[in-house]
Amino acid sequence: MHHVILGAGPAGVIAADTLRKQDAEAQITLISGEPEPPYSRMAIPYLLSGQIDEEGTYLRQDQGHYRNQGIDVVHARAGGVDSENKNLALEDGTELSYDRLLIATGASPIRPSVEGLNLPGVHSCWTLADAREILDRALKGDDVVLMGAGFIGSIILEALVSRGVNLTVVEMGDRMVPRMMDETAGAMLQRWCESKGVNVLTGTQIREIDRGKNRVDVELSSGKSIPAKLVVVAAGVAPNISFLEASGIKTGQGVTVNGFLRTSAKDVYAAGDVAQGKDMSTGAFSVLAIQPVAADHGRIAALNMAGYQTPHEGSLNMNVLDTIGLVSSSFGAWEGVKGGDNTRMSDEHAYRYLRLEFDGDRLAGAQAVGLTDHIGIARGLIQTGLRLGRWKDILMKSPERLAEAYVATAQGISTP
Amino acid sequence: MQMALVIDAGKCTGCKQCELACSYVKEGEFNPAKSRIRVFDFHQDARFVPYTCTQCDEAWCQQACPVNAITTNERGVKEVHDSLCVGCKVCTIACPFGTVNYNASTGKVIKCDECGGDPACVKACPTEAIVFMDVEQAGFDKMRQWAAKTDNAASAGQ
């Protein structure tokens, strides 16, 4: 049995390890599209802030891990898939036959149609190669413009601040992290960042970037122009599916999969940022490009590849963000569900906020700013659909008692 | 034989010695906020529930860690390695039990590691509400059932 895993991010590496755990004999090939050992993009901000070196980003810290596990790591990029003949073509012209294939090619940064994005000094922050460029260019006191204050942009924001640059963030949405948190939370984050010396421009677009002398000039929709030594583009990501165009493998937003993470082609699976898997909040199939989903997908796809029928019950959208020391998180249907109740607790001065969304007496979504204790319980409650009964009424008045509500419900303590 | 923390909430008097012992042993200070075990009070029911990590088999925290900073030791315990943890906090939202927490003073996450096989909370508990025993014995089944409620995806295919 030859398992070929295309992509060496978290989904691919977890799949490889899971396959080895299930089958000591199988041949496992892990194909990485980048020259470094498999690493975590999520760790790049911590590389930029100097907390770790490049080795610290590696997904497996033991240098001999892949060799010891009998996982062949190949550095190549995919050219195409012939699922009839179970053949994978690589860009370097070589071909690889497989028995089971996992597509875990991840995503790539979107390049918005803004003139000047190809100028020197304009970079995405996605790969270790990007990180090296940013490390070279973002030095103390340098003028840096960050395009995008979504989740990824906001994580990069903290890393750039830690480098001591003079930072301006330009977000076209009406607030920071508009797809992760509501207006109250977004405004709180913005106020916090501004109090830390970051210039945050929401509701603003970058019109174009012009070449200046040893710098670029960033032209804004407001008419203003900002000089910058470095522009970091964080305008979202899109699944890497273009190599599948001629394969006949069905794609939509990402690679289409069923409830077992199988694609439309026999013995071909997909996982992680590239896969359009089930979202348990909506019941729909959509791309949820986050680390915990990649981890779940990788493991479940591998179990199915190894012959253990394992349904993927659906993933929960969730994010956690640290913006210069202010920690925020959101889970599931944080914007609420139709006909559901919600409750909010907010302390503007203390930078604390908690909003809970219910579907009947079940928790459907949550967001939190400045509150971290036992926060994973939000996931537990949403995912299990535990009926809160009378505890829902308590939470409506005192949302901060979420952890208590969970423990009480799970332990069968019903009296408030 | 696999030893584990087994909690019998019915025996807990809510004295919270476990929280103090834990924070003292792990952080060098008497600070319940930094304890890996927490006692929930349900005053009107006169119930107290000690609560900490159950060291799940396919641990969500471990799977979600992007830099392999959480590993399983020879006793099945999930340990956070401070030298590798970058403080991204993904494990804190991935753990559906909420038993991995962020420690802002170190910038790392903390969770129960059973004190390397000699748990301070057990020694501090005056009523044997928290004991350290062979997991095959009775009592662990209850924890298992509880864990299974949120652990359906993790246990599938096992």
XYZ file of C-alpha atoms in Angstrom:
574
model
C 0.000 0.000 0.000
C 1.489 3.338 -1.052
C 0.014 6.429 0.594
C 1.011 9.692 -1.044
C 0.370 12.897 0.870
C 0.532 16.060 -1.129
C 1.387 18.926 1.175
C 3.489 18.998 4.340
C 1.589 21.418 6.537
C -0.168 20.299 9.732
C -2.858 18.303 7.873
C -0.269 16.417 5.807
C 2.125 15.705 8.656
C -0.623 14.581 11.047
C -2.011 12.359 8.275
C 1.416 10.802 7.710
C 1.904 10.114 11.418
C -1.630 8.721 11.752
C -1.148 6.419 8.759
C 2.062 5.098 10.256
C 0.326 4.487 13.578
C -2.390 2.480 11.822
C -0.183 0.574 9.398
C 3.426 -0.271 10.184
C 4.025 -1.708 6.703
C 2.590 0.894 4.334
C 4.820 3.038 2.167
C 4.228 6.707 3.000
C 5.435 9.587 0.854
C 5.016 13.145 2.125
C 5.476 15.792 -0.556
C 6.461 19.288 0.511
C 6.192 22.202 -1.905
C 8.848 24.168 -0.030
C 12.548 23.484 0.547
C 12.522 23.472 4.377
C 11.546 20.553 6.608
C 7.766 20.553 7.213
C 6.981 23.638 9.260
C 4.077 25.560 10.729
C 3.016 28.841 9.167
C 1.305 29.619 12.434
C 4.705 29.855 14.089
C 6.030 32.484 11.660
C 4.860 35.472 13.733
C 6.916 34.119 16.641
C 9.922 33.806 14.349
C 9.450 37.456 13.372
C 9.234 38.533 17.006
C 12.461 36.667 17.754
C 10.925 34.187 20.197
C 12.031 31.217 18.129
C 14.430 30.512 15.281
C 13.476 28.703 12.065
C 13.870 25.288 13.683
C 11.249 26.364 16.206
C 8.669 26.482 13.419
C 9.179 22.847 12.451
C 6.123 20.667 12.898
C 8.203 17.851 14.325
C 11.049 18.919 16.546
C 12.873 15.613 16.372
C 15.158 15.920 13.328
C 15.001 12.189 12.674
C 11.215 11.940 13.032
C 10.322 11.257 9.395
C 13.201 8.846 8.875
C 12.391 7.018 12.111
C 8.744 6.756 11.129
C 9.627 5.539 7.649
C 8.005 8.569 6.024
C 9.739 9.631 2.789
C 9.788 13.423 2.551
C 10.042 14.628 -1.055
C 10.460 18.296 -1.967
C 8.455 18.943 -5.124
C 5.344 20.693 -6.347
C 2.328 18.973 -7.835
C 1.628 19.262 -11.554
C -1.536 17.210 -11.879
C -3.464 14.132 -10.803
C -4.518 11.252 -13.066
C -7.011 9.552 -10.786
C -7.926 6.912 -13.433
C -4.406 5.524 -13.402
C -3.653 6.608 -9.828
C -0.739 8.683 -10.912
C 0.550 11.966 -9.566
C 2.594 14.226 -11.857
C 5.100 16.533 -10.225
C 6.186 19.861 -11.680
C 9.750 18.611 -12.110
C 8.459 16.017 -14.604
C 8.629 12.970 -12.352
C 5.587 10.803 -11.768
C 4.511 8.942 -8.698
C 1.950 6.175 -8.518
C -0.235 5.915 -5.454
C -2.788 3.582 -3.922
C -4.326 6.335 -1.791
C -3.715 10.038 -2.249
C -4.297 12.863 0.209
C -4.562 16.387 -1.179
C -3.366 18.689 1.595
C -1.909 21.469 -0.518
C -3.160 24.233 1.742
C -3.781 27.771 0.649
C -1.869 30.719 -0.756
C -2.168 34.435 -0.100
C -4.615 36.337 -2.270
C -2.980 39.119 -4.271
C -5.575 41.871 -4.586
C -5.646 43.789 -7.858
C -3.742 46.766 -6.566
C -1.077 48.327 -8.727
C 2.413 48.133 -7.275
C 2.076 44.855 -5.353
C 5.048 43.493 -7.300
C 7.391 46.281 -6.243
C 10.374 45.411 -4.085
C 9.462 46.038 -0.472
C 5.983 44.561 -0.847
C 5.637 41.069 0.632
C 3.128 38.524 1.770
C 3.801 36.894 5.120
C 3.079 33.253 4.409
C 6.260 31.225 3.908
C 9.595 31.016 5.686
C 11.058 32.717 2.583
C 8.635 35.621 3.138
C 9.599 35.716 6.807
C 13.295 36.091 5.927
C 12.488 39.075 3.701
C 10.441 40.693 6.442
C 13.148 40.016 9.037
C 15.601 41.850 6.769
C 13.349 44.805 6.117
C 11.308 45.418 9.258
C 13.843 46.928 11.614
C 13.377 49.206 14.610
C 11.914 52.554 13.620
C 11.140 51.553 10.034
C 7.875 52.677 8.470
C 5.798 49.592 7.752
C 2.302 49.343 6.279
C 0.221 46.228 6.898
C -2.536 45.621 4.368
C -5.372 43.788 6.097
C -6.410 43.476 9.748
C -8.179 40.152 9.425
C -7.140 37.246 11.608
C -3.808 36.629 9.861
C -3.079 40.347 9.508
C -3.729 40.864 13.202
C -1.351 38.060 14.190
C 1.348 39.585 11.974
C 0.519 42.971 13.520
C 1.710 41.834 16.914
C 4.933 40.414 15.472
C 5.669 43.662 13.622
C 4.986 45.743 16.731
C 7.410 43.557 18.683
C 10.095 44.462 16.112
C 9.692 48.110 17.018
C 8.558 49.330 13.618
C 6.385 52.368 13.026
C 3.241 50.532 11.953
C 0.151 51.566 10.027
C -2.572 48.972 9.467
C -5.006 49.454 6.596
C -8.229 47.437 6.698
C -10.998 47.880 4.145
C -13.646 46.413 6.447
C -15.378 48.619 8.999
C -13.401 47.082 11.873
C -10.515 44.825 12.767
C -11.072 41.043 12.379
C -14.482 41.540 10.725
C -14.872 37.821 9.971
C -13.902 36.744 13.458
C -15.585 39.201 15.813
C -18.383 41.755 16.028
C -18.288 45.574 16.053
C -17.864 45.852 19.823
C -14.905 43.478 19.900
C -13.367 44.902 16.710
C -13.573 48.431 18.103
C -12.056 47.271 21.401
C -9.114 45.693 19.584
C -8.623 48.829 17.511
C -8.677 51.100 20.560
C -6.190 48.799 22.291
C -3.813 48.758 19.300
C -4.018 52.532 18.978
C -3.195 52.874 22.681
C -0.049 50.845 21.939
C 1.019 53.272 19.224
C -0.272 51.462 16.138
C -1.991 53.575 13.504
C -5.158 51.610 12.551
C -7.129 52.776 9.513
C -10.391 50.859 9.101
C -12.847 51.427 6.244
C -9.812 52.316 4.146
C -8.444 50.756 0.976
C -5.004 50.811 -0.554
C -5.524 52.293 -4.048
C -2.008 51.748 -5.345
C 1.583 51.493 -4.297
C 4.118 53.745 -6.039
C 7.871 53.392 -6.251
C 9.719 56.014 -4.256
C 13.392 56.506 -3.453
C 14.438 53.578 -1.170
C 10.797 53.282 -0.206
C 7.301 52.935 -1.587
C 4.387 55.313 -1.247
C 1.087 53.754 -0.261
C -1.865 55.658 -1.728
C -5.037 55.323 0.341
C -8.711 55.661 -0.596
C -8.856 58.576 1.872
C -6.492 60.500 -0.423
C -3.616 60.213 2.002
C -0.229 58.827 1.011
C 1.997 56.963 3.487
C 5.702 56.305 2.865
C 6.860 52.807 3.786
C 10.052 50.779 3.694
C 7.958 47.624 3.769
C 4.370 46.744 2.894
C 3.085 43.424 4.233
C 0.066 42.071 2.374
C -2.391 40.013 4.430
C -5.530 40.173 2.315
C -6.741 36.636 2.871
C -5.871 33.246 1.436
C -7.373 30.921 -1.165
C -7.093 27.109 -1.511
C -4.364 25.717 -3.796
C -6.536 23.825 -6.272
C -5.393 25.083 -9.688
C -3.231 21.972 -10.299
C -6.430 19.894 -10.208
C -8.043 21.659 -13.181
C -7.524 18.813 -15.665
C -7.953 16.042 -13.097
C -11.720 15.842 -13.089
C -11.622 15.978 -9.283
C -14.528 18.155 -8.222
C -13.730 21.503 -6.698
C -15.797 24.414 -5.473
C -14.479 26.912 -2.977
C -11.886 24.205 -2.241
C -11.664 20.497 -3.016
C -15.137 18.989 -2.648
C -15.252 16.205 -0.060
C -17.914 13.978 1.451
C -18.501 13.173 5.110
C -15.439 10.927 5.104
C -13.170 13.563 3.523
C -13.158 11.596 0.265
C -13.044 13.580 -2.963
C -15.051 12.777 -6.084
C -12.187 10.512 -7.247
C -11.662 6.988 -5.993
C -9.005 6.693 -3.271
C -8.323 10.416 -3.266
C -8.929 12.376 -0.049
C -8.495 16.012 0.910
C -7.714 17.724 4.218
C -6.925 21.093 5.734
C -7.066 24.561 4.189
C -7.650 23.115 0.719
C -10.627 20.947 1.653
C -14.207 22.094 1.620
C -15.253 20.088 4.647
C -18.355 20.082 6.773
C -18.933 23.032 9.101
C -20.884 21.759 12.106
C -22.388 25.185 12.846
C -24.027 25.586 9.461
C -24.133 21.992 8.257
C -22.743 23.324 4.981
C -19.489 22.344 3.335
C -17.041 25.230 3.346
C -13.348 25.923 3.721
C -12.342 26.576 7.338
C -8.675 27.453 7.024
C -7.619 27.080 10.657
C -5.097 24.903 12.473
C -7.493 22.751 14.559
C -9.509 21.880 11.445
C -6.336 20.936 9.573
C -5.382 18.698 12.496
C -8.822 17.019 12.650
C -9.005 16.602 8.881
C -5.506 15.144 8.651
C -6.199 12.527 11.275
C -9.653 11.535 10.057
C -8.651 11.437 6.375
C -5.709 9.199 7.310
C -7.939 6.796 9.279
C -10.175 6.467 6.228
C -7.168 6.002 3.963
C -5.954 3.244 6.278
C -9.295 1.499 5.852
C -11.022 2.526 9.081
C -14.326 4.101 8.071
C -14.349 7.271 10.160
C -16.942 9.960 9.590
C -15.961 13.600 9.854
C -18.764 15.016 12.004
C -18.006 18.576 11.029
C -15.586 21.221 12.170
C -16.146 24.173 14.387
C -14.865 27.531 13.249
C -12.756 29.025 15.994
C -9.903 31.442 16.359
C -7.735 32.829 19.092
C -5.757 35.992 18.667
C -3.267 37.929 20.750
C -3.028 41.558 19.712
C -0.161 43.054 21.690
C -1.255 41.272 24.855
C -5.022 41.507 24.448
C -6.315 37.991 23.880
C -9.538 37.434 21.980
C -11.307 34.353 20.675
C -14.406 33.381 18.764
C -16.244 30.121 18.246
C -18.926 28.734 15.972
C -21.937 30.872 15.107
C -20.612 33.940 16.928
C -22.940 36.174 14.905
C -25.907 34.188 16.174
C -28.453 31.835 14.685
C -31.938 32.585 13.453
C -34.414 32.776 16.310
C -31.684 32.341 18.924
C -31.037 34.430 22.026
C -27.889 36.238 22.886
C -26.281 37.882 25.849
C -23.364 40.272 26.154
C -21.111 41.455 28.928
C -18.834 44.343 28.181
C -16.326 46.409 30.144
C -14.777 48.961 27.821
C -12.275 50.213 30.391
C -10.950 46.790 31.276
C -10.989 45.638 27.628
C -13.249 42.724 28.475
C -16.099 41.443 26.414
C -18.081 38.244 26.248
C -20.927 37.488 23.900
C -22.782 34.201 23.881
C -25.208 33.047 21.207
C -27.764 30.340 21.895
C -29.856 28.055 19.764
C -32.677 27.175 22.136
C -30.870 26.146 25.320
C -27.715 25.096 23.500
C -24.652 27.267 23.013
C -24.168 28.007 19.301
C -21.443 30.624 19.287
C -19.207 32.710 21.504
C -16.676 35.497 21.413
C -14.438 36.758 24.134
C -12.001 39.614 24.585
C -9.649 39.757 27.563
C -10.989 36.487 29.020
C -8.985 33.299 28.630
C -9.741 31.027 31.587
C -11.261 27.680 30.566
C -12.193 29.264 27.232
C -12.023 25.907 25.416
C -15.266 25.032 27.190
C -17.021 27.193 24.592
C -15.890 24.657 22.020
C -16.982 21.754 24.195
C -20.451 23.185 24.744
C -21.025 24.077 21.092
C -19.632 20.837 19.754
C -21.530 18.523 22.061
C -24.748 20.519 21.887
C -25.203 19.960 25.625
C -28.606 21.221 26.679
C -28.042 23.890 29.282
C -31.577 23.870 30.672
C -31.858 26.349 33.561
C -28.200 27.232 33.219
C -29.092 29.049 30.021
C -31.158 31.538 32.063
C -28.226 32.008 34.418
C -25.891 32.603 31.495
C -28.297 35.113 29.968
C -27.794 37.192 33.135
C -24.192 36.201 33.887
C -22.413 35.043 30.720
C -19.094 34.907 32.605
C -20.352 31.769 34.397
C -19.851 29.720 31.221
C -17.334 27.279 32.699
C -19.567 26.682 35.723
C -22.508 26.047 33.430
C -20.536 23.426 31.556
C -19.245 21.610 34.619
C -22.676 21.711 36.269
C -24.447 20.439 33.165
C -21.921 17.687 32.539
C -22.107 16.657 36.226
C -25.875 16.787 36.355
C -26.074 19.706 38.776
C -29.221 21.485 37.687
C -30.005 23.853 40.528
C -28.399 27.222 40.005
C -1.095 -0.439 35.129
C -1.808 3.158 34.280
C -2.148 5.633 37.106
C -4.514 8.570 36.781
C -6.160 11.298 38.792
C -9.609 10.102 39.797
C -11.996 12.686 41.156
C -14.991 11.921 43.331
C -16.795 15.248 43.548
C -19.130 13.869 46.223
C -16.221 13.837 48.682
C -15.067 17.393 47.949
C -15.679 19.897 50.740
C -14.562 22.877 48.691
C -11.514 23.601 50.874
C -9.451 24.344 47.742
C -6.233 23.050 49.237
C -5.657 21.372 45.876
C -5.637 24.714 44.057
C -3.131 26.176 46.479
C -0.913 23.100 46.405
C -0.968 23.021 42.624
C -0.121 26.671 42.108
C 2.591 26.493 44.772
C 4.257 23.406 43.327
C 3.957 24.511 39.711
C 4.354 28.284 39.970
C 5.977 28.856 43.351
C 3.121 30.991 44.603
C -0.200 30.503 46.340
C -2.388 31.721 43.515
C -5.505 29.716 42.625
C -5.667 31.557 39.289
C -2.498 29.714 38.283
C -3.632 26.312 39.508
C -4.027 23.512 36.967
C -6.922 22.146 38.992
C -9.988 24.195 39.760
C -12.783 23.589 42.220
C -16.162 24.787 41.024
C -18.591 25.871 43.748
C -22.272 25.169 43.489
C -23.298 26.660 46.799
C -27.020 26.156 46.551
C -26.517 22.478 45.912
C -23.719 22.284 48.475
C -21.692 20.663 45.729
C -18.063 21.209 44.877
C -16.467 19.832 41.756
C -12.680 19.604 41.339
C -11.895 19.855 37.665
C -8.737 19.289 35.659
C -7.307 17.620 32.550
C -8.309 13.981 31.959
C -5.259 13.329 29.718
C -7.410 12.220 26.764
C -6.079 9.591 24.444
C -6.080 11.502 21.159
C -5.642 14.842 22.854
C -7.107 17.810 21.020
C -4.523 20.145 22.535
C -1.684 17.971 21.322
C -3.142 17.551 17.834
C -3.746 21.273 17.483
C -0.308 22.437 18.630
C 1.472 23.828 15.575
C 4.988 23.326 16.940
C 4.801 19.933 18.644
C 5.183 21.501 22.085
C 2.712 19.084 23.703
C 3.872 15.494 23.875
C 2.669 12.315 25.570
C 5.012 10.918 28.197
C 5.484 7.255 29.076
C 2.585 7.461 31.532
C 0.178 8.770 28.897
C 0.274 12.293 30.312
C 0.204 15.246 27.923
C 3.055 17.592 28.777
C 3.676 21.149 27.573
C 7.312 21.905 26.808
C 7.924 25.530 27.690
C 11.023 25.702 25.508
C 8.913 24.909 22.438
C 5.586 26.577 23.290
C 5.289 29.871 21.391
C 2.157 30.940 23.254
C -0.165 30.835 20.223
C -3.004 29.566 22.464
C -4.577 27.337 19.798
C -4.586 24.478 22.324
C -6.609 26.623 24.740
C -9.475 26.875 22.268
C -9.017 23.358 20.886
C -9.415 21.635 24.266
C -13.202 21.163 24.628
C -12.804 20.766 28.398
C -11.070 24.112 28.795
C -8.287 22.552 30.840
C -5.372 24.102 28.960
C -5.000 27.707 30.038
C -2.860 30.645 29.035
C -0.473 32.060 31.622
C 0.047 35.689 30.645
C 3.011 36.127 32.982
C 5.079 33.533 31.099
C 3.437 33.795 27.690
C 3.037 29.995 27.690
C 0.163 27.626 28.288
C -0.276 25.501 31.383
C -2.059 22.220 31.996
C -2.019 19.371 34.483
C 0.954 17.030 34.110
C 0.186 14.994 37.243
C 3.383 16.442 38.775
C 5.477 13.767 37.106
C 3.592 10.962 38.844
C 3.302 12.451 42.341
C 0.393 14.917 42.140
C 0.464 17.703 44.723
C -3.335 18.067 44.676
C -3.769 14.473 45.799
C -1.405 14.957 48.736
C -3.206 18.162 49.705
C -6.730 16.748 49.538
C -7.938 15.900 53.075
C -10.971 13.855 52.024
C -9.658 11.690 49.188
C -11.887 13.475 46.718
C -8.847 13.450 44.441
C -6.903 10.224 44.370
C -4.178 8.885 42.144
C -4.914 5.322 41.215
C -4.884 2.603 38.612
C -7.218 3.770 35.867
C -8.661 0.309 35.347
C -10.359 0.554 38.710
C -13.889 1.822 39.178
C -14.450 5.540 39.055
C -12.477 6.097 35.919
C -15.392 4.814 33.871
C -17.389 7.834 34.910
C -14.667 10.163 33.721
C -14.450 8.208 30.499
C -18.175 8.620 29.882
C -17.934 12.293 30.531
C -14.959 12.622 28.232
C -16.691 10.564 25.552
C -19.472 13.134 25.288
C -17.103 15.613 23.742
C -14.639 13.112 22.415
C -16.746 11.413 19.746
C -14.573 12.459 16.830
C -11.376 11.599 18.644
C -12.508 8.122 19.582
C -13.922 7.250 16.174
C -11.955 4.633 14.365
C -10.138 3.446 17.437
